[in-house]
mmCIF file of C-alpha atoms in Angstrom:
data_model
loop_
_atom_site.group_PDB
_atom_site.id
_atom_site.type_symbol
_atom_site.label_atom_id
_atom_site.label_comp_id
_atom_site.label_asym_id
_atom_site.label_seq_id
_atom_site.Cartn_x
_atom_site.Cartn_y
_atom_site.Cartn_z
ATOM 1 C CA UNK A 1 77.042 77.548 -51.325
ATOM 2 C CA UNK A 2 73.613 76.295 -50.863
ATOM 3 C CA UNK A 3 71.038 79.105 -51.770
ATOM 4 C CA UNK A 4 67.416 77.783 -50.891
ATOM 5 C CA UNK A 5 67.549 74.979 -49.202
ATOM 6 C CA UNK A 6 63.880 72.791 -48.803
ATOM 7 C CA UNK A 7 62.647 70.427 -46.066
ATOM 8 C CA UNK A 8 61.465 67.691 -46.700
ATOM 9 C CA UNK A 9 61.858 66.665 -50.187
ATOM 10 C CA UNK A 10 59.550 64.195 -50.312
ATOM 11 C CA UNK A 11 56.362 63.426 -47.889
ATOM 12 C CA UNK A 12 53.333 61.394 -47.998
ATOM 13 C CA UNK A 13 50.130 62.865 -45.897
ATOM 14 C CA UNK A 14 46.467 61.273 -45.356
ATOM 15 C CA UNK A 15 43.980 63.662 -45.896
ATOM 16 C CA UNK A 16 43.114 65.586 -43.281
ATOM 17 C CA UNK A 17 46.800 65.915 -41.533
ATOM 18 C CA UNK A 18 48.744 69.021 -41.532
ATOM 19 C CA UNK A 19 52.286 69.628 -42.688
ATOM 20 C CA UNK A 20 54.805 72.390 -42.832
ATOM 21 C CA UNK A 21 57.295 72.832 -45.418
ATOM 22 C CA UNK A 22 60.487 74.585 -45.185
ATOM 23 C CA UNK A 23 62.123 76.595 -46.600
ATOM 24 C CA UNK A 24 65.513 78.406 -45.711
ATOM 25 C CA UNK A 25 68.083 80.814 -47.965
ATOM 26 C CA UNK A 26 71.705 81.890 -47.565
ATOM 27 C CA UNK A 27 71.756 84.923 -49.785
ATOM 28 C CA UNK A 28 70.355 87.596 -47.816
ATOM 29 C CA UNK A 29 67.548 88.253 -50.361
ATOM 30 C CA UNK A 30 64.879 90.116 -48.985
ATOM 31 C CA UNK A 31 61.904 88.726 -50.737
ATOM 32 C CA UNK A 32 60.692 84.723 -50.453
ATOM 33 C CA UNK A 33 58.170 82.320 -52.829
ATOM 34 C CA UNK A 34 56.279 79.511 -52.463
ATOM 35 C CA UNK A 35 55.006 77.815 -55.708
ATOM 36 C CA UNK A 36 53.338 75.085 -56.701
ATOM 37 C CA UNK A 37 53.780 73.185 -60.070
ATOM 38 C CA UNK A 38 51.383 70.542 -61.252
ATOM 39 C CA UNK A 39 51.337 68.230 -64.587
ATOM 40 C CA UNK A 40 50.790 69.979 -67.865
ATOM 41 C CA UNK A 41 50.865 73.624 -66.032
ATOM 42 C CA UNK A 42 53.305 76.183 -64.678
ATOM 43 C CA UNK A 43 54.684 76.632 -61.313
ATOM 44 C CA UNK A 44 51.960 78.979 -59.777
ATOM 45 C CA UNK A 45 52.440 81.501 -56.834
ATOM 46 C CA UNK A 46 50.951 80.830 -53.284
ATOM 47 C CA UNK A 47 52.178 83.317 -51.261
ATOM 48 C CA UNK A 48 54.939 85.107 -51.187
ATOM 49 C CA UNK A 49 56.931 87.592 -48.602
ATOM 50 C CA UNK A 50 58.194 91.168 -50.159
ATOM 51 C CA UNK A 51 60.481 91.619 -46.957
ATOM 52 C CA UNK A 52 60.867 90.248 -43.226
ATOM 53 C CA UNK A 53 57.664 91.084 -41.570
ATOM 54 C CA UNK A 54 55.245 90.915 -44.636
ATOM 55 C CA UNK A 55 53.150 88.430 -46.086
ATOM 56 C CA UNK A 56 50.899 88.101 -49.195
ATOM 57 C CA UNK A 57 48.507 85.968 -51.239
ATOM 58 C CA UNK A 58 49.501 85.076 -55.006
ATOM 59 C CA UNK A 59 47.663 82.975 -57.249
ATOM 60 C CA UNK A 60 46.557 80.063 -55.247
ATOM 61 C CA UNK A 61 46.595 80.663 -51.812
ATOM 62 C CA UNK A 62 43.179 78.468 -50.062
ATOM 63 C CA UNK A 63 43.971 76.061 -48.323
ATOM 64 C CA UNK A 64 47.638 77.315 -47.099
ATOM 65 C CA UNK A 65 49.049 79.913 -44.847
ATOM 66 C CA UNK A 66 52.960 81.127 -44.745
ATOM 67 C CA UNK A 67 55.296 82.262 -41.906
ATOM 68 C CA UNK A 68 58.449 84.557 -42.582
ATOM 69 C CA UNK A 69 59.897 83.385 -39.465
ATOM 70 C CA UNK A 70 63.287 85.717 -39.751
ATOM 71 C CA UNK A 71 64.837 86.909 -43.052
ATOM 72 C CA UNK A 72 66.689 83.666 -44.033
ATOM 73 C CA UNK A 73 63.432 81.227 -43.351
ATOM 74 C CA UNK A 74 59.551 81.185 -45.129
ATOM 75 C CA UNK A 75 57.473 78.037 -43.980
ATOM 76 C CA UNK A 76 54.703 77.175 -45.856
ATOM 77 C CA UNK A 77 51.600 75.544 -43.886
ATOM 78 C CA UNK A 78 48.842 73.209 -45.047
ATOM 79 C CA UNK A 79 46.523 72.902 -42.185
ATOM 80 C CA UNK A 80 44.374 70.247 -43.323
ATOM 81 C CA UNK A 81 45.709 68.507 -46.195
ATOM 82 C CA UNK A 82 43.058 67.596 -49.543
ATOM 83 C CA UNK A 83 44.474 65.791 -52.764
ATOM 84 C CA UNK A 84 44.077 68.555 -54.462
ATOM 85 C CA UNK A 85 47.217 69.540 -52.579
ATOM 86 C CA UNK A 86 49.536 66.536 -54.484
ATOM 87 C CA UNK A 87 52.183 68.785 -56.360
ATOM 88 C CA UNK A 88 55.500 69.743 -56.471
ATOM 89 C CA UNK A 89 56.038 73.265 -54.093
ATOM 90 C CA UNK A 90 59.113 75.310 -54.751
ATOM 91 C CA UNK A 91 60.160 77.523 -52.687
ATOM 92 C CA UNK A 92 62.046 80.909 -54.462
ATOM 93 C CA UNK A 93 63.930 83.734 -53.188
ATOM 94 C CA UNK A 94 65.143 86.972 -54.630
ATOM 95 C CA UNK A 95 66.494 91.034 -54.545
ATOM 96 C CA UNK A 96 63.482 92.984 -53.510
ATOM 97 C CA UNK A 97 62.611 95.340 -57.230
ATOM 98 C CA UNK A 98 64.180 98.532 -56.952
ATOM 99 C CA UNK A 99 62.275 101.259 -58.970
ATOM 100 C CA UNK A 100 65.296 100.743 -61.321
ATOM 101 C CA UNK A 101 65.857 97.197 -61.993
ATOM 102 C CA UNK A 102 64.268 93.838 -61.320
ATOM 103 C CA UNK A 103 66.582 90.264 -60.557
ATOM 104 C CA UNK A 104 65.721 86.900 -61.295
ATOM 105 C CA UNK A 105 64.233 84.495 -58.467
ATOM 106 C CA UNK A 106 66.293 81.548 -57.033
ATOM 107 C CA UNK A 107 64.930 78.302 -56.426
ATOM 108 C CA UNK A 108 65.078 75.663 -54.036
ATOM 109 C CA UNK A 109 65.260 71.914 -55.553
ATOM 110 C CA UNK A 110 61.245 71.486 -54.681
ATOM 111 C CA UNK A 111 59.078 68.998 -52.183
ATOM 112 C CA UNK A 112 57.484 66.650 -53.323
ATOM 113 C CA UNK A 113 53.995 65.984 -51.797
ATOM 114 C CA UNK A 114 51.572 63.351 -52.515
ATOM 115 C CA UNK A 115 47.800 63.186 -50.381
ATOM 116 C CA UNK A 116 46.022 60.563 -49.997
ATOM 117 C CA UNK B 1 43.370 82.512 -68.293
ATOM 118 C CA UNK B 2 46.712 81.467 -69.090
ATOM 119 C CA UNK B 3 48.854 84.660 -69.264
ATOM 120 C CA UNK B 4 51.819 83.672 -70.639
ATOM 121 C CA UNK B 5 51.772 80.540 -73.298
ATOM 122 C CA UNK B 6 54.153 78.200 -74.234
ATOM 123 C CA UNK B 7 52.361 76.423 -77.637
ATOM 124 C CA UNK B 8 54.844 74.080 -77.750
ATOM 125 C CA UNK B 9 55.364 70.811 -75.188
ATOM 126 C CA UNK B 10 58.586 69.995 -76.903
ATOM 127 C CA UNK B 11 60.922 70.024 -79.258
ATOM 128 C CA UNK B 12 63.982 68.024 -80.089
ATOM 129 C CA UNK B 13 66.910 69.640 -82.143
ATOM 130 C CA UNK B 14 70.379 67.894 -83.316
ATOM 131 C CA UNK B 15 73.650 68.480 -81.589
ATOM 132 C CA UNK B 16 75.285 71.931 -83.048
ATOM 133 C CA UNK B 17 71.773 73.210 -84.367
ATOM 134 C CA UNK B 18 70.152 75.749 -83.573
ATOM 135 C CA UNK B 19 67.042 75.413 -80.687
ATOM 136 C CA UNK B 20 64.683 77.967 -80.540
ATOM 137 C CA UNK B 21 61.520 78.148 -77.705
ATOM 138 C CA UNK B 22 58.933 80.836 -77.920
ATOM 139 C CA UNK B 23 56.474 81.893 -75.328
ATOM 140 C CA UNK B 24 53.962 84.589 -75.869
ATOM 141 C CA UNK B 25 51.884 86.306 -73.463
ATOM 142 C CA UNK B 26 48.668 88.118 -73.690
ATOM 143 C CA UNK B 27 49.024 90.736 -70.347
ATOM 144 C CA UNK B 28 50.517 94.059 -71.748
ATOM 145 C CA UNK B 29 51.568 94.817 -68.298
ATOM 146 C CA UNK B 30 53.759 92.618 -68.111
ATOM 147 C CA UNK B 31 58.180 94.215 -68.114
ATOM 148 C CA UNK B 32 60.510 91.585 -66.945
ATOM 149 C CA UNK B 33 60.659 87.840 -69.177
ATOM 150 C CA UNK B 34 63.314 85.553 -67.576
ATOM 151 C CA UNK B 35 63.758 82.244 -68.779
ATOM 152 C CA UNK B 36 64.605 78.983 -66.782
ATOM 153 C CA UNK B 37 65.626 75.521 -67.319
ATOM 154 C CA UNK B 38 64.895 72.752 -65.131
ATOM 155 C CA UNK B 39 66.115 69.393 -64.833
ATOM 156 C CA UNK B 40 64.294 66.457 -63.401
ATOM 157 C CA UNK B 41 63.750 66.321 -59.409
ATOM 158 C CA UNK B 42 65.624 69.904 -59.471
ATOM 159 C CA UNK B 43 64.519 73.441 -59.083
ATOM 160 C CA UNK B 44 63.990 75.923 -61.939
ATOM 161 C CA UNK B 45 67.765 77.446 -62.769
ATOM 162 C CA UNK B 46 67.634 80.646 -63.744
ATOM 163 C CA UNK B 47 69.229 81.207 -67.882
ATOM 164 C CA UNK B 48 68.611 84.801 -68.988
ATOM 165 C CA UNK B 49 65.835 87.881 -68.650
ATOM 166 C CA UNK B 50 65.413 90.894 -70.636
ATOM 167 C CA UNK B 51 63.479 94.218 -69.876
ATOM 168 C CA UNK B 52 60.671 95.364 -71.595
ATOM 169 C CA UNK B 53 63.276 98.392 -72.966
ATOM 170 C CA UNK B 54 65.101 95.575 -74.606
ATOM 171 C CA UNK B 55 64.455 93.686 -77.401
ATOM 172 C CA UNK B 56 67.468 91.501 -77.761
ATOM 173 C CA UNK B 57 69.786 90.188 -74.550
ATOM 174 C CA UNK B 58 73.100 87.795 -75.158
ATOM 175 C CA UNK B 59 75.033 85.312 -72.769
ATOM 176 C CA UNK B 60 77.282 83.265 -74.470
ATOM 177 C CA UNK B 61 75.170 80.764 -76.164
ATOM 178 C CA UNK B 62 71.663 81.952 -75.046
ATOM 179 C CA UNK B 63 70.061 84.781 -76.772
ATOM 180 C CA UNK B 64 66.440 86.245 -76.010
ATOM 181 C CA UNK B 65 64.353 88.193 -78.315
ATOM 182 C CA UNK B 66 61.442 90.595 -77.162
ATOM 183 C CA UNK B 67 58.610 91.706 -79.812
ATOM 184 C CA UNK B 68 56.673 93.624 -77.334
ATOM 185 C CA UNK B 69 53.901 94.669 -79.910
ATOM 186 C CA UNK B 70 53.611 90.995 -80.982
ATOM 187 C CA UNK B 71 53.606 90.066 -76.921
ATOM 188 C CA UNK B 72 56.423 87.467 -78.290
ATOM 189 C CA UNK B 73 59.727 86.206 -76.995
ATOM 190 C CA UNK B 74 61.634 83.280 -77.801
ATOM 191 C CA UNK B 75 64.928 82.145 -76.518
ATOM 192 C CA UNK B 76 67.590 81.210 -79.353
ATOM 193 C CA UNK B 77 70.593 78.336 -78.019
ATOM 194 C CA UNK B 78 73.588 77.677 -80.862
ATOM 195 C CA UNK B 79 74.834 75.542 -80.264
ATOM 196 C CA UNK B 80 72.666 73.356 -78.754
ATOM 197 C CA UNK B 81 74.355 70.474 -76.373
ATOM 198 C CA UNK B 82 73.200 67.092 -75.202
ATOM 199 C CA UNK B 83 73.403 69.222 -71.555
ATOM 200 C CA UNK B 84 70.703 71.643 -72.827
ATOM 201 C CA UNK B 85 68.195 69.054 -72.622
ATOM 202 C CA UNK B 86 65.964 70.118 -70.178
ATOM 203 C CA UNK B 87 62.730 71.753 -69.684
ATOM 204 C CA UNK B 88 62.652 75.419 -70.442
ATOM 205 C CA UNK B 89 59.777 77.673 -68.667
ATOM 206 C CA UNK B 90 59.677 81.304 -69.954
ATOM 207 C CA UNK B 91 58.033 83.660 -66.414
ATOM 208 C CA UNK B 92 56.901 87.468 -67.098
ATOM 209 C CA UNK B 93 56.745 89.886 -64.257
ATOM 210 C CA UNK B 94 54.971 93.692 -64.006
ATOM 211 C CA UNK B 95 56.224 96.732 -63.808
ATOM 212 C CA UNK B 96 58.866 98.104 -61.357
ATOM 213 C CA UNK B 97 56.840 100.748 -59.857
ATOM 214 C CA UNK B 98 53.857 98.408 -59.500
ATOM 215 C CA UNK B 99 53.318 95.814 -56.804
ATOM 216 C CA UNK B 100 53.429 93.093 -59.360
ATOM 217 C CA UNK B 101 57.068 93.523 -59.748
ATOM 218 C CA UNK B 102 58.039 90.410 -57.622
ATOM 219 C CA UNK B 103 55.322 88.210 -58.983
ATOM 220 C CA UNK B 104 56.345 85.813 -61.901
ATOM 221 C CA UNK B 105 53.753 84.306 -63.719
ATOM 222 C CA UNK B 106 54.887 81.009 -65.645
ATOM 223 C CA UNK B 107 54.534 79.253 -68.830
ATOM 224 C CA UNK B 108 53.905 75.408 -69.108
ATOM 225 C CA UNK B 109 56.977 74.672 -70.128
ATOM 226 C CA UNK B 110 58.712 73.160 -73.295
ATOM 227 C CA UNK B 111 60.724 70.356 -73.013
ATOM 228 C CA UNK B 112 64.003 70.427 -75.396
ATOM 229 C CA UNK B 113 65.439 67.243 -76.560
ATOM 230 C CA UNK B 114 69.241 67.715 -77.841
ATOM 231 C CA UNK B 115 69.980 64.378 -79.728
ATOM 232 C CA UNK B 116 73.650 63.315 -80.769
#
């Protein structure tokens, strides 16, 4: 029963380097999140995936780009990492809206990433 | 712009009381509230949601109230238990027909203190 599973939890990066996050789900949701959540704010949308195939900026998407790599599995991709990047990423999935009813997202247990 | 506002960083209620969070939000687009509770070095859990079409949803000890012409919800637990302590973040989504259905925007969070 895992849900959203994230990897790695933690990870420490110089500036500069580049990193992929995981991110994998077990509950055949077609829609996938990554957030970020920093001190004294919300968790904020980066990107996010409506279904297999698509991708789309939310919020605060310089700096990263996303792959839906099959339905289960959304990476999330910092190509050259600032310290502005330091946060907390979550990584969400959920039931695509129907024009009848919305469902609540599901989370993964987060990554924590420090840049230094 | 902060679209959704949580005024209060925490609050600490005794055992058996009564704990109530509010959030308002200042985007009258917004049609889907959810509220989630998050423990330390965990993902956000999902609690409860309620429709714009609603102003009142129950679950056992969780109720949430929606004054959509005040752009006002708040999120009732009785009793409150030691386990509720946790940080609560109320999320607002768009309409169903629109594309920012899937996109939660998030609160900063109040963190609830449930003393003995």
């Amino acid at each position: 029963n895992a849900g959203v599973t994230q990897t790695p939890k933690f990870q420490v990066l110089k500036t500069g380097q580049s990193m992929t996050l995981q991110c994998a789900q077990d509950m055949n949701h077609n829609s996938m999140y990554w957030y970020r959540q920093d001190p004294g704010m919300g968790l904020r949308l980066i990107y996010y995936s409506a279904s297999e195939g698509t991708t789309d900026k939310g919020e605060v998407p310089n700096g990263y780009n996303v792959s839906r790599l099959n339905k289960r599995e959304f990476s999330l991709r910092l190509e050259s990492a600032a310290p502005s990047q330091t946060s907390v990423y979550f990584c969400a999935s959920g039931v695509r809206p129907s024009p009848f009813s919305n469902q609540p997202q599901h989370f993964g247990d987060g990554t924590r990433l420090s840049i230094l | 712009d902060q679209q959704v506002k949580q005024n209060s960083p925490s609050l600490s209620v005794q055992e058996g009381r009564i704990s109530i969070l509010n959030c308002d939000y200042t985007n009258s687009m917004f049609d889907y509230f959810l509220w989630y509770k998050k423990y330390p070095a965990e993902g956000p859990t999902f609690l409860i949601s309620i429709s714009s079409i609603k102003d009142k949803n129950e679950d056992g000890r969780f109720t949430v109230f929606l004054n959509k012409s005040a752009k006002h919800l708040s999120l009732h637990i009785v009793p409150s238990q030691p386990g509720d302590s946790a940080v609560y973040f109320c999320a607002a989504s768009g309409a169903l027909n629109t594309g920012t259905a899937s996109k939660l925007t998030f609160g900063t969070g109040t963190r609830l203190q449930v003393t003995l």
